[in-house]
């Protein structure tokens, strides 16, 4: 990444611009994700696991002011990529609210549905 006076000039990823205020952007996204997760039942696996990840990352965002250090601590690419991941997670969390995967199946799953290779 080319930089001038400590500022990142490019991500070197086509179509992915440098984030102007990544801490603020991630804080807003993580708060929105957490609000969506709070609408799900506590026992929901998606809520439990996603909440753990989002809480950890949110804490890192508030405690780590240097973007390069934050990228290292999150360890999921450049901060701009982390923002895209958070945007995608927010979309998924909102879809999960509609899908309600924690509810019981409408009918029994086919026998051996989760077996690989499939048997007849």
Backbone as JSON Lines, residues from 0, in Angstrom:
{"i":0,"aa":"X","n":[0.83,-1.17,0.0],"ca":[0.0,0.0,0.0],"c":[0.89,1.25,0.0]}
{"i":1,"aa":"X","n":[0.71,2.06,-0.98],"ca":[1.45,3.31,-1.03],"c":[0.89,4.25,0.03]}
{"i":2,"aa":"X","n":[1.8,4.95,0.7],"ca":[1.33,5.88,1.72],"c":[2.16,7.15,1.67]}
{"i":3,"aa":"X","n":[1.54,8.2,2.14],"ca":[2.2,9.49,2.21],"c":[1.93,10.03,3.61]}
{"i":4,"aa":"X","n":[3.01,10.3,4.32],"ca":[2.91,10.84,5.68],"c":[1.98,9.99,6.55]}
{"i":5,"aa":"X","n":[2.13,8.65,6.42],"ca":[1.34,7.76,7.27],"c":[-0.08,7.51,6.8]}
{"i":6,"aa":"X","n":[-0.47,8.11,5.68],"ca":[-1.84,7.92,5.15],"c":[-1.81,6.94,4.0]}
{"i":7,"aa":"X","n":[-2.71,6.0,4.03],"ca":[-2.82,5.02,2.96],"c":[-3.44,5.7,1.74]}
{"i":8,"aa":"X","n":[-2.79,5.52,0.58],"ca":[-3.27,6.13,-0.65],"c":[-4.11,5.17,-1.48]}
{"i":9,"aa":"X","n":[-3.83,3.87,-1.35],"ca":[-4.55,2.87,-2.13],"c":[-4.6,1.55,-1.38]}
{"i":10,"aa":"X","n":[-5.6,0.77,-1.68],"ca":[-5.68,-0.59,-1.12],"c":[-4.98,-1.58,-2.04]}
{"i":11,"aa":"X","n":[-4.7,-1.14,-3.26],"ca":[-4.16,-2.02,-4.32],"c":[-5.14,-3.13,-4.66]}
{"i":12,"aa":"X","n":[-6.4,-2.96,-4.35],"ca":[-7.46,-3.89,-4.71],"c":[-8.43,-3.15,-5.62]}
{"i":13,"aa":"X","n":[-8.59,-3.64,-6.83],"ca":[-9.45,-2.98,-7.8],"c":[-10.86,-2.79,-7.26]}
{"i":14,"aa":"X","n":[-11.34,-1.57,-7.31],"ca":[-12.71,-1.26,-6.9],"c":[-12.89,-1.06,-5.41]}
{"i":15,"aa":"X","n":[-11.82,-1.17,-4.63],"ca":[-11.94,-1.0,-3.17],"c":[-11.15,0.23,-2.75]}
{"i":16,"aa":"X","n":[-11.88,1.31,-2.5],"ca":[-11.24,2.58,-2.14],"c":[-10.78,2.55,-0.68]}
{"i":17,"aa":"X","n":[-9.84,3.42,-0.38],"ca":[-9.35,3.57,0.98],"c":[-10.47,4.12,1.86]}
{"i":18,"aa":"X","n":[-10.67,3.52,3.01],"ca":[-11.7,3.97,3.96],"c":[-11.26,5.28,4.6]}
{"i":19,"aa":"X","n":[-12.14,6.27,4.57],"ca":[-11.8,7.58,5.13],"c":[-11.87,7.59,6.66]}
{"i":20,"aa":"X","n":[-12.83,6.88,7.23],"ca":[-12.99,6.85,8.68],"c":[-13.38,5.43,9.12]}
{"i":21,"aa":"X","n":[-12.44,4.48,9.04],"ca":[-12.77,3.08,9.28],"c":[-13.27,2.78,10.68]}
{"i":22,"aa":"X","n":[-12.75,3.46,11.68],"ca":[-13.21,3.2,13.05],"c":[-14.69,3.53,13.21]}
{"i":23,"aa":"X","n":[-15.08,4.67,12.71],"ca":[-16.48,5.08,12.79],"c":[-17.37,4.12,12.0]}
{"i":24,"aa":"X","n":[-16.95,3.82,10.77],"ca":[-17.73,2.93,9.9],"c":[-17.94,1.57,10.55]}
{"i":25,"aa":"X","n":[-16.86,0.99,11.07],"ca":[-16.98,-0.33,11.71],"c":[-17.83,-0.26,12.98]}
{"i":26,"aa":"X","n":[-17.68,0.79,13.75],"ca":[-18.48,0.93,14.98],"c":[-19.97,0.96,14.65]}
{"i":27,"aa":"X","n":[-20.33,1.71,13.63],"ca":[-21.74,1.8,13.22],"c":[-22.24,0.44,12.74]}
{"i":28,"aa":"X","n":[-21.46,-0.21,11.88],"ca":[-21.87,-1.52,11.36],"c":[-21.99,-2.55,12.46]}
{"i":29,"aa":"X","n":[-21.02,-2.6,13.36],"ca":[-21.05,-3.59,14.44],"c":[-22.24,-3.34,15.38]}
{"i":30,"aa":"X","n":[-22.57,-2.09,15.63],"ca":[-23.74,-1.79,16.46],"c":[-25.03,-2.24,15.78]}
{"i":31,"aa":"X","n":[-25.13,-2.03,14.48],"ca":[-26.32,-2.48,13.74],"c":[-26.43,-4.0,13.74]}
{"i":32,"aa":"X","n":[-25.3,-4.68,13.58],"ca":[-25.32,-6.14,13.61],"c":[-25.76,-6.63,14.98]}
{"i":33,"aa":"X","n":[-25.23,-6.03,16.04],"ca":[-25.6,-6.44,17.39],"c":[-27.09,-6.22,17.66]}
{"i":34,"aa":"X","n":[-27.64,-5.12,17.16],"ca":[-29.08,-4.87,17.33],"c":[-29.9,-5.94,16.62]}
{"i":35,"aa":"X","n":[-29.46,-6.35,15.43],"ca":[-30.17,-7.41,14.71],"c":[-30.06,-8.73,15.49]}
{"i":36,"aa":"X","n":[-28.89,-9.01,16.02],"ca":[-28.69,-10.26,16.76],"c":[-29.55,-10.32,18.02]}
{"i":37,"aa":"X","n":[-29.76,-9.17,18.65],"ca":[-30.56,-9.13,19.87],"c":[-32.02,-9.49,19.63]}
{"i":38,"aa":"X","n":[-32.46,-9.45,18.38],"ca":[-33.83,-9.81,18.04],"c":[-33.99,-11.33,17.85]}
{"i":39,"aa":"X","n":[-32.87,-12.04,17.9],"ca":[-32.89,-13.5,17.73],"c":[-32.91,-14.17,19.09]}
{"i":40,"aa":"X","n":[-33.43,-15.39,19.18],"ca":[-33.4,-16.11,20.46],"c":[-31.96,-16.3,20.95]}
{"i":41,"aa":"X","n":[-31.78,-16.23,22.26],"ca":[-30.44,-16.36,22.85],"c":[-29.78,-17.68,22.49]}
{"i":42,"aa":"X","n":[-30.55,-18.75,22.36],"ca":[-29.97,-20.06,22.07],"c":[-29.62,-20.25,20.61]}
{"i":43,"aa":"X","n":[-29.96,-19.3,19.75],"ca":[-29.64,-19.4,18.33],"c":[-28.13,-19.48,18.14]}
{"i":44,"aa":"X","n":[-27.69,-20.51,17.44],"ca":[-26.25,-20.69,17.19],"c":[-25.68,-19.49,16.43]}
{"i":45,"aa":"X","n":[-26.4,-19.02,15.44],"ca":[-25.92,-17.87,14.67],"c":[-25.74,-16.66,15.58]}
{"i":46,"aa":"X","n":[-26.7,-16.41,16.44],"ca":[-26.6,-15.26,17.35],"c":[-25.39,-15.41,18.27]}
{"i":47,"aa":"X","n":[-25.24,-16.58,18.87],"ca":[-24.15,-16.79,19.82],"c":[-22.78,-16.58,19.17]}
{"i":48,"aa":"X","n":[-22.56,-17.25,18.06],"ca":[-21.24,-17.21,17.44],"c":[-20.94,-15.87,16.78]}
{"i":49,"aa":"X","n":[-21.92,-15.3,16.13],"ca":[-21.71,-14.01,15.47],"c":[-21.52,-12.91,16.5]}
{"i":50,"aa":"X","n":[-22.3,-12.96,17.57],"ca":[-22.18,-11.96,18.62],"c":[-20.79,-11.98,19.25]}
{"i":51,"aa":"X","n":[-20.26,-13.16,19.42],"ca":[-18.91,-13.29,20.0],"c":[-17.87,-12.62,19.1]}
{"i":52,"aa":"X","n":[-17.95,-12.89,17.81],"ca":[-17.0,-12.3,16.86],"c":[-17.17,-10.78,16.8]}
{"i":53,"aa":"X","n":[-18.41,-10.32,16.7],"ca":[-18.67,-8.89,16.58],"c":[-18.27,-8.15,17.85]}
{"i":54,"aa":"X","n":[-18.53,-8.73,19.01],"ca":[-18.14,-8.09,20.27],"c":[-16.63,-7.96,20.36]}
{"i":55,"aa":"X","n":[-15.92,-9.0,19.99],"ca":[-14.46,-8.97,20.02],"c":[-13.92,-7.9,19.08]}
{"i":56,"aa":"X","n":[-14.45,-7.88,17.87],"ca":[-13.97,-6.89,16.89],"c":[-14.35,-5.47,17.29]}
{"i":57,"aa":"X","n":[-15.53,-5.3,17.84],"ca":[-15.97,-3.98,18.28],"c":[-15.05,-3.45,19.38]}
{"i":58,"aa":"X","n":[-14.68,-4.33,20.28],"ca":[-13.76,-3.94,21.36],"c":[-12.4,-3.54,20.78]}
{"i":59,"aa":"X","n":[-11.91,-4.31,19.81],"ca":[-10.64,-3.98,19.17],"c":[-10.71,-2.62,18.48]}
{"i":60,"aa":"X","n":[-11.82,-2.34,17.81],"ca":[-12.0,-1.05,17.12],"c":[-11.92,0.09,18.12]}
{"i":61,"aa":"X","n":[-12.56,-0.06,19.28],"ca":[-12.57,1.03,20.26],"c":[-11.23,1.17,20.99]}
{"i":62,"aa":"X","n":[-10.47,0.08,21.09],"ca":[-9.21,0.12,21.84],"c":[-7.98,0.39,20.97]}
{"i":63,"aa":"X","n":[-8.06,0.14,19.68],"ca":[-6.89,0.23,18.8],"c":[-7.09,1.38,17.82]}
{"i":64,"aa":"X","n":[-6.38,2.43,18.03],"ca":[-6.54,3.62,17.19],"c":[-5.76,3.54,15.89]}
{"i":65,"aa":"X","n":[-4.63,2.85,15.87],"ca":[-3.82,2.73,14.68],"c":[-4.43,1.69,13.74]}
{"i":66,"aa":"X","n":[-4.72,2.09,12.5],"ca":[-5.4,1.22,11.54],"c":[-4.56,-0.01,11.21]}
{"i":67,"aa":"X","n":[-3.25,0.15,11.03],"ca":[-2.38,-0.99,10.7],"c":[-2.4,-2.02,11.84]}
{"i":68,"aa":"X","n":[-2.35,-1.55,13.07],"ca":[-2.42,-2.46,14.22],"c":[-3.78,-3.15,14.28]}
{"i":69,"aa":"X","n":[-4.84,-2.4,14.0],"ca":[-6.19,-2.96,14.01],"c":[-6.31,-4.06,12.95]}
{"i":70,"aa":"X","n":[-5.75,-3.81,11.77],"ca":[-5.76,-4.84,10.73],"c":[-5.05,-6.1,11.2]}
{"i":71,"aa":"X","n":[-3.92,-5.93,11.87],"ca":[-3.17,-7.09,12.38],"c":[-3.97,-7.85,13.44]}
{"i":72,"aa":"X","n":[-4.59,-7.12,14.34],"ca":[-5.34,-7.76,15.43],"c":[-6.57,-8.5,14.92]}
{"i":73,"aa":"X","n":[-7.29,-7.92,13.98],"ca":[-8.47,-8.58,13.42],"c":[-8.04,-9.73,12.51]}
{"i":74,"aa":"X","n":[-6.95,-9.52,11.77],"ca":[-6.33,-10.56,10.94],"c":[-7.29,-11.13,9.89]}
{"i":75,"aa":"X","n":[-7.99,-10.24,9.21],"ca":[-8.9,-10.66,8.12],"c":[-8.74,-9.76,6.91]}
{"i":76,"aa":"X","n":[-7.51,-9.34,6.64],"ca":[-7.25,-8.49,5.48],"c":[-7.14,-7.03,5.86]}
{"i":77,"aa":"X","n":[-7.15,-6.2,4.83],"ca":[-7.1,-4.76,5.05],"c":[-8.39,-4.29,5.71]}
{"i":78,"aa":"X","n":[-8.33,-3.15,6.36],"ca":[-9.5,-2.65,7.09],"c":[-10.68,-2.44,6.14]}
{"i":79,"aa":"X","n":[-10.4,-2.09,4.89],"ca":[-11.47,-1.92,3.91],"c":[-12.17,-3.25,3.64]}
{"i":80,"aa":"X","n":[-11.41,-4.34,3.65],"ca":[-11.99,-5.67,3.47],"c":[-12.83,-6.06,4.69]}
{"i":81,"aa":"X","n":[-12.36,-5.67,5.86],"ca":[-13.11,-5.94,7.09],"c":[-14.44,-5.19,7.07]}
{"i":82,"aa":"X","n":[-14.43,-3.98,6.53],"ca":[-15.67,-3.19,6.41],"c":[-16.64,-3.91,5.47]}
{"i":83,"aa":"X","n":[-16.15,-4.41,4.35],"ca":[-17.01,-5.15,3.41],"c":[-17.58,-6.39,4.1]}
{"i":84,"aa":"X","n":[-16.75,-7.09,4.87],"ca":[-17.21,-8.26,5.62],"c":[-18.33,-7.87,6.59]}
{"i":85,"aa":"X","n":[-18.16,-6.76,7.29],"ca":[-19.17,-6.3,8.24],"c":[-20.46,-5.91,7.53]}
{"i":86,"aa":"X","n":[-20.34,-5.27,6.38],"ca":[-21.55,-4.92,5.6],"c":[-22.28,-6.18,5.18]}
{"i":87,"aa":"X","n":[-21.54,-7.19,4.73],"ca":[-22.15,-8.45,4.32],"c":[-22.78,-9.18,5.5]}
{"i":88,"aa":"X","n":[-22.14,-9.11,6.66],"ca":[-22.69,-9.76,7.85],"c":[-23.99,-9.1,8.28]}
{"i":89,"aa":"X","n":[-24.06,-7.78,8.16],"ca":[-25.29,-7.07,8.49],"c":[-26.43,-7.5,7.57]}
{"i":90,"aa":"X","n":[-26.14,-7.62,6.29],"ca":[-27.16,-8.09,5.34],"c":[-27.61,-9.49,5.73]}
{"i":91,"aa":"X","n":[-26.66,-10.37,6.04],"ca":[-27.0,-11.74,6.42],"c":[-27.81,-11.77,7.71]}
{"i":92,"aa":"X","n":[-27.41,-11.0,8.71],"ca":[-28.13,-10.98,9.99],"c":[-29.59,-10.57,9.78]}
{"i":93,"aa":"X","n":[-29.8,-9.58,8.95],"ca":[-31.18,-9.14,8.68],"c":[-31.96,-10.21,7.92]}
{"i":94,"aa":"X","n":[-31.3,-10.93,7.02],"ca":[-31.97,-12.02,6.31],"c":[-32.29,-13.16,7.27]}
{"i":95,"aa":"X","n":[-31.39,-13.44,8.19],"ca":[-31.62,-14.5,9.18],"c":[-32.86,-14.2,10.01]}
{"i":96,"aa":"X","n":[-33.12,-12.93,10.31],"ca":[-34.32,-12.56,11.05],"c":[-35.58,-12.98,10.29]}
{"i":97,"aa":"X","n":[-35.54,-12.87,8.98],"ca":[-36.67,-13.29,8.16],"c":[-36.74,-14.8,8.0]}
{"i":98,"aa":"X","n":[-35.61,-15.43,7.86],"ca":[-35.57,-16.87,7.65],"c":[-35.88,-17.67,8.91]}
{"i":99,"aa":"X","n":[-35.51,-17.13,10.07],"ca":[-35.75,-17.78,11.38],"c":[-35.26,-19.24,11.41]}
{"i":100,"aa":"X","n":[-33.98,-19.46,11.16],"ca":[-33.48,-20.84,11.13],"c":[-33.52,-21.54,12.48]}
{"i":101,"aa":"X","n":[-33.8,-20.82,13.55],"ca":[-33.87,-21.43,14.88],"c":[-35.22,-22.11,15.12]}
{"i":102,"aa":"X","n":[-36.18,-21.85,14.26],"ca":[-37.49,-22.47,14.44],"c":[-37.46,-23.92,13.98]}
{"i":103,"aa":"X","n":[-38.37,-24.76,14.5],"ca":[-38.38,-26.16,14.09],"c":[-38.7,-26.3,12.6]}
{"i":104,"aa":"X","n":[-38.25,-27.41,12.02],"ca":[-38.54,-27.69,10.61],"c":[-40.05,-27.87,10.43]}
{"i":105,"aa":"X","n":[-40.55,-27.51,9.26],"ca":[-41.97,-27.7,8.96],"c":[-42.29,-29.17,8.77]}
{"i":106,"aa":"X","n":[-41.31,-29.93,8.3],"ca":[-41.48,-31.38,8.17],"c":[-40.12,-32.03,8.42]}
{"i":107,"aa":"X","n":[-40.14,-33.3,8.67],"ca":[-38.91,-34.04,8.96],"c":[-37.95,-33.98,7.76]}
{"i":108,"aa":"X","n":[-36.68,-33.82,8.05],"ca":[-35.66,-33.81,6.99],"c":[-35.54,-35.22,6.4]}
{"i":109,"aa":"X","n":[-35.2,-35.31,5.12],"ca":[-35.04,-36.63,4.5],"c":[-33.97,-37.44,5.22]}
{"i":110,"aa":"X","n":[-34.15,-38.73,5.27],"ca":[-33.2,-39.63,5.91],"c":[-31.84,-39.49,5.23]}
{"i":111,"aa":"X","n":[-30.8,-39.46,6.02],"ca":[-29.41,-39.34,5.54],"c":[-29.13,-38.04,4.79]}
{"i":112,"aa":"X","n":[-29.89,-37.0,5.08],"ca":[-29.7,-35.72,4.38],"c":[-28.27,-35.2,4.56]}
{"i":113,"aa":"X","n":[-27.7,-35.4,5.71],"ca":[-26.39,-34.81,6.0],"c":[-25.26,-35.82,5.85]}
{"i":114,"aa":"X","n":[-25.5,-36.95,5.23],"ca":[-24.48,-37.97,5.05],"c":[-23.78,-37.77,3.7]}
{"i":115,"aa":"X","n":[-22.44,-37.9,3.71],"ca":[-21.69,-37.78,2.46],"c":[-20.73,-38.93,2.37]}
{"i":116,"aa":"X","n":[-20.6,-39.58,1.3],"ca":[-21.37,-39.39,0.09],"c":[-22.8,-39.85,0.3]}
{"i":117,"aa":"X","n":[-23.72,-39.31,-0.49],"ca":[-25.13,-39.65,-0.31],"c":[-25.38,-41.14,-0.56]}
{"i":118,"aa":"X","n":[-26.27,-41.67,0.24],"ca":[-26.68,-43.07,0.05],"c":[-28.15,-43.09,-0.33]}
{"i":119,"aa":"X","n":[-28.55,-44.15,-0.95],"ca":[-29.95,-44.24,-1.37],"c":[-30.68,-45.26,-0.56]}
